[in-house]
PDB file of C-alpha atoms in Angstrom:
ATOM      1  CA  UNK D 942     185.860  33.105 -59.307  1.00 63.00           C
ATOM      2  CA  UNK D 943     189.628  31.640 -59.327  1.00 71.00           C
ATOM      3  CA  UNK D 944     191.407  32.502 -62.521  1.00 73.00           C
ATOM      4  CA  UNK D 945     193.507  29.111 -64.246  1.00 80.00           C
ATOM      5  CA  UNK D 946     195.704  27.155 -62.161  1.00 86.00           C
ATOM      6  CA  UNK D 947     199.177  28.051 -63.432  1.00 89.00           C
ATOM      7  CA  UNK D 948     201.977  25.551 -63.116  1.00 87.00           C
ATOM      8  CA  UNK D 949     205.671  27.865 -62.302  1.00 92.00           C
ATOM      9  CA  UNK D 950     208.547  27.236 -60.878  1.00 89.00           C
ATOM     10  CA  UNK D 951     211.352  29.293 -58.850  1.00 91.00           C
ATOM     11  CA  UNK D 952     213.993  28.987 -61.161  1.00 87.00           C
ATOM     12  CA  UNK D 953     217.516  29.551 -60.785  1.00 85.00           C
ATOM     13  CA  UNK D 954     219.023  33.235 -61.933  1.00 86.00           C
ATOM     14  CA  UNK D 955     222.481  32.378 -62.448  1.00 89.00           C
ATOM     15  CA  UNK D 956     222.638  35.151 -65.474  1.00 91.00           C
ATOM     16  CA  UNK D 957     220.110  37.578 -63.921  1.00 92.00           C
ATOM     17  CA  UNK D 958     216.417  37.438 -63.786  1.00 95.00           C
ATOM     18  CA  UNK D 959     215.885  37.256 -67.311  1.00 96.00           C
ATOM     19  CA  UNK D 960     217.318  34.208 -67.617  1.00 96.00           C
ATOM     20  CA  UNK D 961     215.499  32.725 -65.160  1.00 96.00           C
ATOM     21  CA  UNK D 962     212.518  33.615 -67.100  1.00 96.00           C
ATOM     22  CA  UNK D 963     214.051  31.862 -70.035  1.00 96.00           C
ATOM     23  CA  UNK D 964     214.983  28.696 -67.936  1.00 96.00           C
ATOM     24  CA  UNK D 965     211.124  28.562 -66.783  1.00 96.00           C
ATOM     25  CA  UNK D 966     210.071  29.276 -70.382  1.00 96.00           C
ATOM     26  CA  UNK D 967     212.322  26.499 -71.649  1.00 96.00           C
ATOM     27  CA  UNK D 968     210.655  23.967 -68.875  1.00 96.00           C
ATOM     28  CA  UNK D 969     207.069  24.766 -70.165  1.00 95.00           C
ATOM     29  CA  UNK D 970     206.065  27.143 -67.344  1.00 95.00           C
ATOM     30  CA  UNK D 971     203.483  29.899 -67.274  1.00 96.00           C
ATOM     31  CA  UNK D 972     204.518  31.326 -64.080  1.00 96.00           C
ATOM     32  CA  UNK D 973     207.943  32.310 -61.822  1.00 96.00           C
ATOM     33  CA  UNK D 974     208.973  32.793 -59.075  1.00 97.00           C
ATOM     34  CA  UNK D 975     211.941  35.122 -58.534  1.00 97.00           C
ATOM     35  CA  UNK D 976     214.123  36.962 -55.853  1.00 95.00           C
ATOM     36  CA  UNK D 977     215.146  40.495 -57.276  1.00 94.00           C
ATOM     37  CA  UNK D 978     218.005  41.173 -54.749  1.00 92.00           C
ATOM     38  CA  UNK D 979     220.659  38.732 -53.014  1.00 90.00           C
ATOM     39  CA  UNK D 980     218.023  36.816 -50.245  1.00 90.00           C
ATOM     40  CA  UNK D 981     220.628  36.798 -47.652  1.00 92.00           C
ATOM     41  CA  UNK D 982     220.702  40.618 -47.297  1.00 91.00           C
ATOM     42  CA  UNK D 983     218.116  42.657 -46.151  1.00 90.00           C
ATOM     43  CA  UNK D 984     218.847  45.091 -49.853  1.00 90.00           C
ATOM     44  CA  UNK D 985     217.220  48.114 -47.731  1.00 89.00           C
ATOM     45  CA  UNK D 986     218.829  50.412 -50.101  1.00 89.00           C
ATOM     46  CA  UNK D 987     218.852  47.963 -53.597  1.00 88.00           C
ATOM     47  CA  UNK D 988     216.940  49.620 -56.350  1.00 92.00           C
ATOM     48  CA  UNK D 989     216.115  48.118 -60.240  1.00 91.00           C
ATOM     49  CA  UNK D 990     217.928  49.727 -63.097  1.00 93.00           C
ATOM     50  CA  UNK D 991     215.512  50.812 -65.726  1.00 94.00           C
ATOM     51  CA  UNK D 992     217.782  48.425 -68.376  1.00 95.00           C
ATOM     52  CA  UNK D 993     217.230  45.469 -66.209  1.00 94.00           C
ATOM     53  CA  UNK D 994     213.331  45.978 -66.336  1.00 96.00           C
ATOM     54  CA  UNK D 995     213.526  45.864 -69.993  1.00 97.00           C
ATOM     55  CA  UNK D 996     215.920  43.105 -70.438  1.00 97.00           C
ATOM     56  CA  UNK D 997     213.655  40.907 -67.661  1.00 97.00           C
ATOM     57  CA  UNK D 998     210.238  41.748 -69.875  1.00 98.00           C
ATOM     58  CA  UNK D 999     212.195  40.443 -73.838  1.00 98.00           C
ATOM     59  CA  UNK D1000     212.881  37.558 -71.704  1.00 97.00           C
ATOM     60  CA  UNK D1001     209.167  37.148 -69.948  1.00 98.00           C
ATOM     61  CA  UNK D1002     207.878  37.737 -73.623  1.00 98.00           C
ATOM     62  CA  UNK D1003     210.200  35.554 -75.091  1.00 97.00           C
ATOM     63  CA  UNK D1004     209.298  32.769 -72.409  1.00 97.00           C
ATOM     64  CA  UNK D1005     205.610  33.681 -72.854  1.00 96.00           C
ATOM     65  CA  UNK D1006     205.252  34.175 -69.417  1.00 97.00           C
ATOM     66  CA  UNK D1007     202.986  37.428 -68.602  1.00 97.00           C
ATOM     67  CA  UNK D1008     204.563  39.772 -65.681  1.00 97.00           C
ATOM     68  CA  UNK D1009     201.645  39.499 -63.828  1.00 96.00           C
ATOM     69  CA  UNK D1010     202.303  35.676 -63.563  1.00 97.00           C
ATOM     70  CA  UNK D1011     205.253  36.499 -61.754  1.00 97.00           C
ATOM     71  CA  UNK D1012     206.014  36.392 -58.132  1.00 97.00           C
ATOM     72  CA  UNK D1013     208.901  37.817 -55.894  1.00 97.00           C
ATOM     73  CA  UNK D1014     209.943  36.318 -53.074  1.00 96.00           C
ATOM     74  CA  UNK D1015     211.624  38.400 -50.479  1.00 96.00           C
ATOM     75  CA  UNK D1016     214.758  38.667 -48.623  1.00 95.00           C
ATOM     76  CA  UNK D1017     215.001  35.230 -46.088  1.00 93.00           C
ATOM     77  CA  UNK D1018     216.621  37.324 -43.289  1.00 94.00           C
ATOM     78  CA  UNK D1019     213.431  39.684 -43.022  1.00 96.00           C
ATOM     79  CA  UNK D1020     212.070  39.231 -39.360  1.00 97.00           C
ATOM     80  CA  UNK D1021     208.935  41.904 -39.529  1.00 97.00           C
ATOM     81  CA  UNK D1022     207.874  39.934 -36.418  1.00 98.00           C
ATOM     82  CA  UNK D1023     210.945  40.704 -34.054  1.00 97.00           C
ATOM     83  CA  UNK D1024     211.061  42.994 -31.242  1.00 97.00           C
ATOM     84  CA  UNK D1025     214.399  43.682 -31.763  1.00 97.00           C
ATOM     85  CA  UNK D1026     214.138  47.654 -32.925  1.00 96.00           C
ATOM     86  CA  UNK D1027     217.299  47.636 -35.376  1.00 96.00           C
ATOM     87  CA  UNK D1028     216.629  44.272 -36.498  1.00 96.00           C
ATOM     88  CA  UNK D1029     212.763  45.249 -36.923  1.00 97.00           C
ATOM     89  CA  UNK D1030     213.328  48.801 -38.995  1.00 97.00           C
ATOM     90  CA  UNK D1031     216.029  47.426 -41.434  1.00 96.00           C
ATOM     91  CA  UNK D1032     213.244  44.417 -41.845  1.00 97.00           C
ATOM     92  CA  UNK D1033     210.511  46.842 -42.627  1.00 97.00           C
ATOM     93  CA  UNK D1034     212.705  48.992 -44.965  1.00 96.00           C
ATOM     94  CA  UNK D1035     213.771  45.811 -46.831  1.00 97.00           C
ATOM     95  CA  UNK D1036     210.078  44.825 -47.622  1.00 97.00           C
ATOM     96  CA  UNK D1037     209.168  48.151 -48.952  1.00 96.00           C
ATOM     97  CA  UNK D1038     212.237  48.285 -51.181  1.00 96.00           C
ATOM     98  CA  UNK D1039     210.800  44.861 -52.108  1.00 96.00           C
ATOM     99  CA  UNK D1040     207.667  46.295 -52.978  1.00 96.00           C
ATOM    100  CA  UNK D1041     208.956  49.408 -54.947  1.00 95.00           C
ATOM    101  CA  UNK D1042     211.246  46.732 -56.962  1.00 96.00           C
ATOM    102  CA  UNK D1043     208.224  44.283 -57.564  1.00 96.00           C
ATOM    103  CA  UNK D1044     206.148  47.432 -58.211  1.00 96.00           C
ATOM    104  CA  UNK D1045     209.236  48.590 -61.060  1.00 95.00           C
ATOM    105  CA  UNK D1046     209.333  45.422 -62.644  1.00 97.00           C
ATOM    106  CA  UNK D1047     205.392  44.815 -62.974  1.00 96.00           C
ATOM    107  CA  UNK D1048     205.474  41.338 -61.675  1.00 97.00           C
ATOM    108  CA  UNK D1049     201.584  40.489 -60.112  1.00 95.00           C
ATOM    109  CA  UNK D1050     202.735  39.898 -56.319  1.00 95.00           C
ATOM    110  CA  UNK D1051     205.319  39.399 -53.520  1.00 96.00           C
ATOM    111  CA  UNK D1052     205.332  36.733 -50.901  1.00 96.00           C
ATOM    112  CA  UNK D1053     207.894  36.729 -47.704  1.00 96.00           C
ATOM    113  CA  UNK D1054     208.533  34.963 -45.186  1.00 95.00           C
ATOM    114  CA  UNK D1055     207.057  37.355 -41.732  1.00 95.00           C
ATOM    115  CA  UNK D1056     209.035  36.149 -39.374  1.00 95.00           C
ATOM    116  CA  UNK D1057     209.725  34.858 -35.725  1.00 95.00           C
ATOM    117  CA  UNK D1058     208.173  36.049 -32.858  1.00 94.00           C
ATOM    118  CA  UNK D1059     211.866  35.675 -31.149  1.00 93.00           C
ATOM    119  CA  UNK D1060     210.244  37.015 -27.745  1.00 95.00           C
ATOM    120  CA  UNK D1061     207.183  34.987 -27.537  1.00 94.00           C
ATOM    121  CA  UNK D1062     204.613  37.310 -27.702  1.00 96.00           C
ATOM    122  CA  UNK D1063     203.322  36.410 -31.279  1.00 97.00           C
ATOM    123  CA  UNK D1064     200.157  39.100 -30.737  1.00 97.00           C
ATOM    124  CA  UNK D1065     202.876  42.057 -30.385  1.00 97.00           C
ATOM    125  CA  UNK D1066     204.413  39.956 -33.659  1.00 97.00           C
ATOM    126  CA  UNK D1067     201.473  39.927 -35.235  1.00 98.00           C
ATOM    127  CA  UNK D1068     201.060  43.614 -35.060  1.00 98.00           C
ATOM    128  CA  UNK D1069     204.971  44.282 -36.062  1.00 98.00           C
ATOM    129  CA  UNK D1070     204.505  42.164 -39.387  1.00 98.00           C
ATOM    130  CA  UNK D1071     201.408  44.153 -40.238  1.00 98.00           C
ATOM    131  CA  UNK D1072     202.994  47.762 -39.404  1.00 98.00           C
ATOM    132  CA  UNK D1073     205.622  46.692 -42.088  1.00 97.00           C
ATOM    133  CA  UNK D1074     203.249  45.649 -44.447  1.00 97.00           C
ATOM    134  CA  UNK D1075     200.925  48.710 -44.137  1.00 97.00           C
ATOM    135  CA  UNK D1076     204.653  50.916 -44.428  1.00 95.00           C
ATOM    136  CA  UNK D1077     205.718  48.541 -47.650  1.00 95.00           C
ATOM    137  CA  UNK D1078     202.225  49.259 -49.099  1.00 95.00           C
ATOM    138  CA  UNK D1079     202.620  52.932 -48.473  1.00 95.00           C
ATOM    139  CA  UNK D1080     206.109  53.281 -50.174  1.00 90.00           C
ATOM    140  CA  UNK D1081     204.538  52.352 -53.507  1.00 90.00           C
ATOM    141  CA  UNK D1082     201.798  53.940 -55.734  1.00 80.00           C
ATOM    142  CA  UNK D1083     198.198  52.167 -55.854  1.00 71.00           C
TER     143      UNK D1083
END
C-alpha cells in the first residue's frame, strides 16, 4: 500500500543544502528535492564532509522535513546510455559517487536522468544504463 502523498519542491541551494531545506520548510513542504554536487559536472571524485551532513539534518529537523523524504537528483551531464567509452565510465563513476553521497547524507532516494542512446541502438543503451546502476548500487552498503 502507497504511503501519504507528500507535496516537495526542488528548492534553490544558494547557501548550501541546508538552506534549501529551510527554504522548503519555510514554503510548507514535507519533501525536497536536492542536487548534492554542481549538476553540470560529472563530481566523479566529489565526496560529503561529515560537517555538512550534520549541518543539512539541524536544517531538515528544523524544516520538519524527515531525510527519508528527501530526494537527490543527479548530475544533468550523466549519459549511462552512451557508447562513447570515456564518456560512459566517467558517467557510471559519477552515479555511484551519487549514491555513496545520497547514501552519507540519509536522504530516501536518487533519481537521474539515464541518458541518450547517441548511437541508436537504445537495447545496447538499455543495458549500459543498467551496468551503471548495478556498479552505483555496488559502491554503497545495503
Amino acid at each position: 500500500m502507497p504511503g501519504p502523498l507528500l507535496l516537495g519542491a526542488h528548492c534553490i541551494d544558494n547557501g548550501g543544502i541546508p538552506m534549501s531545506a529551510r527554504r522548503a520548510g519555510r514554503a510548507g513542504m514535507q519533501a525536497l528535492q536536492i542536487f548534492s554536487a554542481i549538476p553540470k559536472y560529472y563530481n566523479e571524485k566529489i565526496s560529503v564532509k561529515p560537517d555538512r551532513v550534520t549541518r543539512f539534518h539541524a536544517a531538515l529537523a528544523e524544516a520538519g522535513i524527515r531525510p527519508e523524504h528527501v530526494i537527490v537528483h543527479a548530475a544533468y551531464v550523466l549519459n549511462c546510455a552512451t557508447p562513447d567509452e570515456e564518456k560512459w565510465g566517467r558517467a557510471a563513476a559519477g552515479l555511484a559517487k551519487e549514491f555513496e553521497r545520497s547514501t552519507v547524507l540519509g536522504v530516501g532516494g536518487v533519481c537521474f536522468h539515464p541518458g541518450a542512446a547517441t548511437d541508436g541502438d537504445k537495447e545496447a543503451a538499455m543495458a549500459r544504463v543498467s551496468e551503471a546502476m548495478r556498479r552505483a548500487l555496488a559502491a554503497v552498503p545495503s
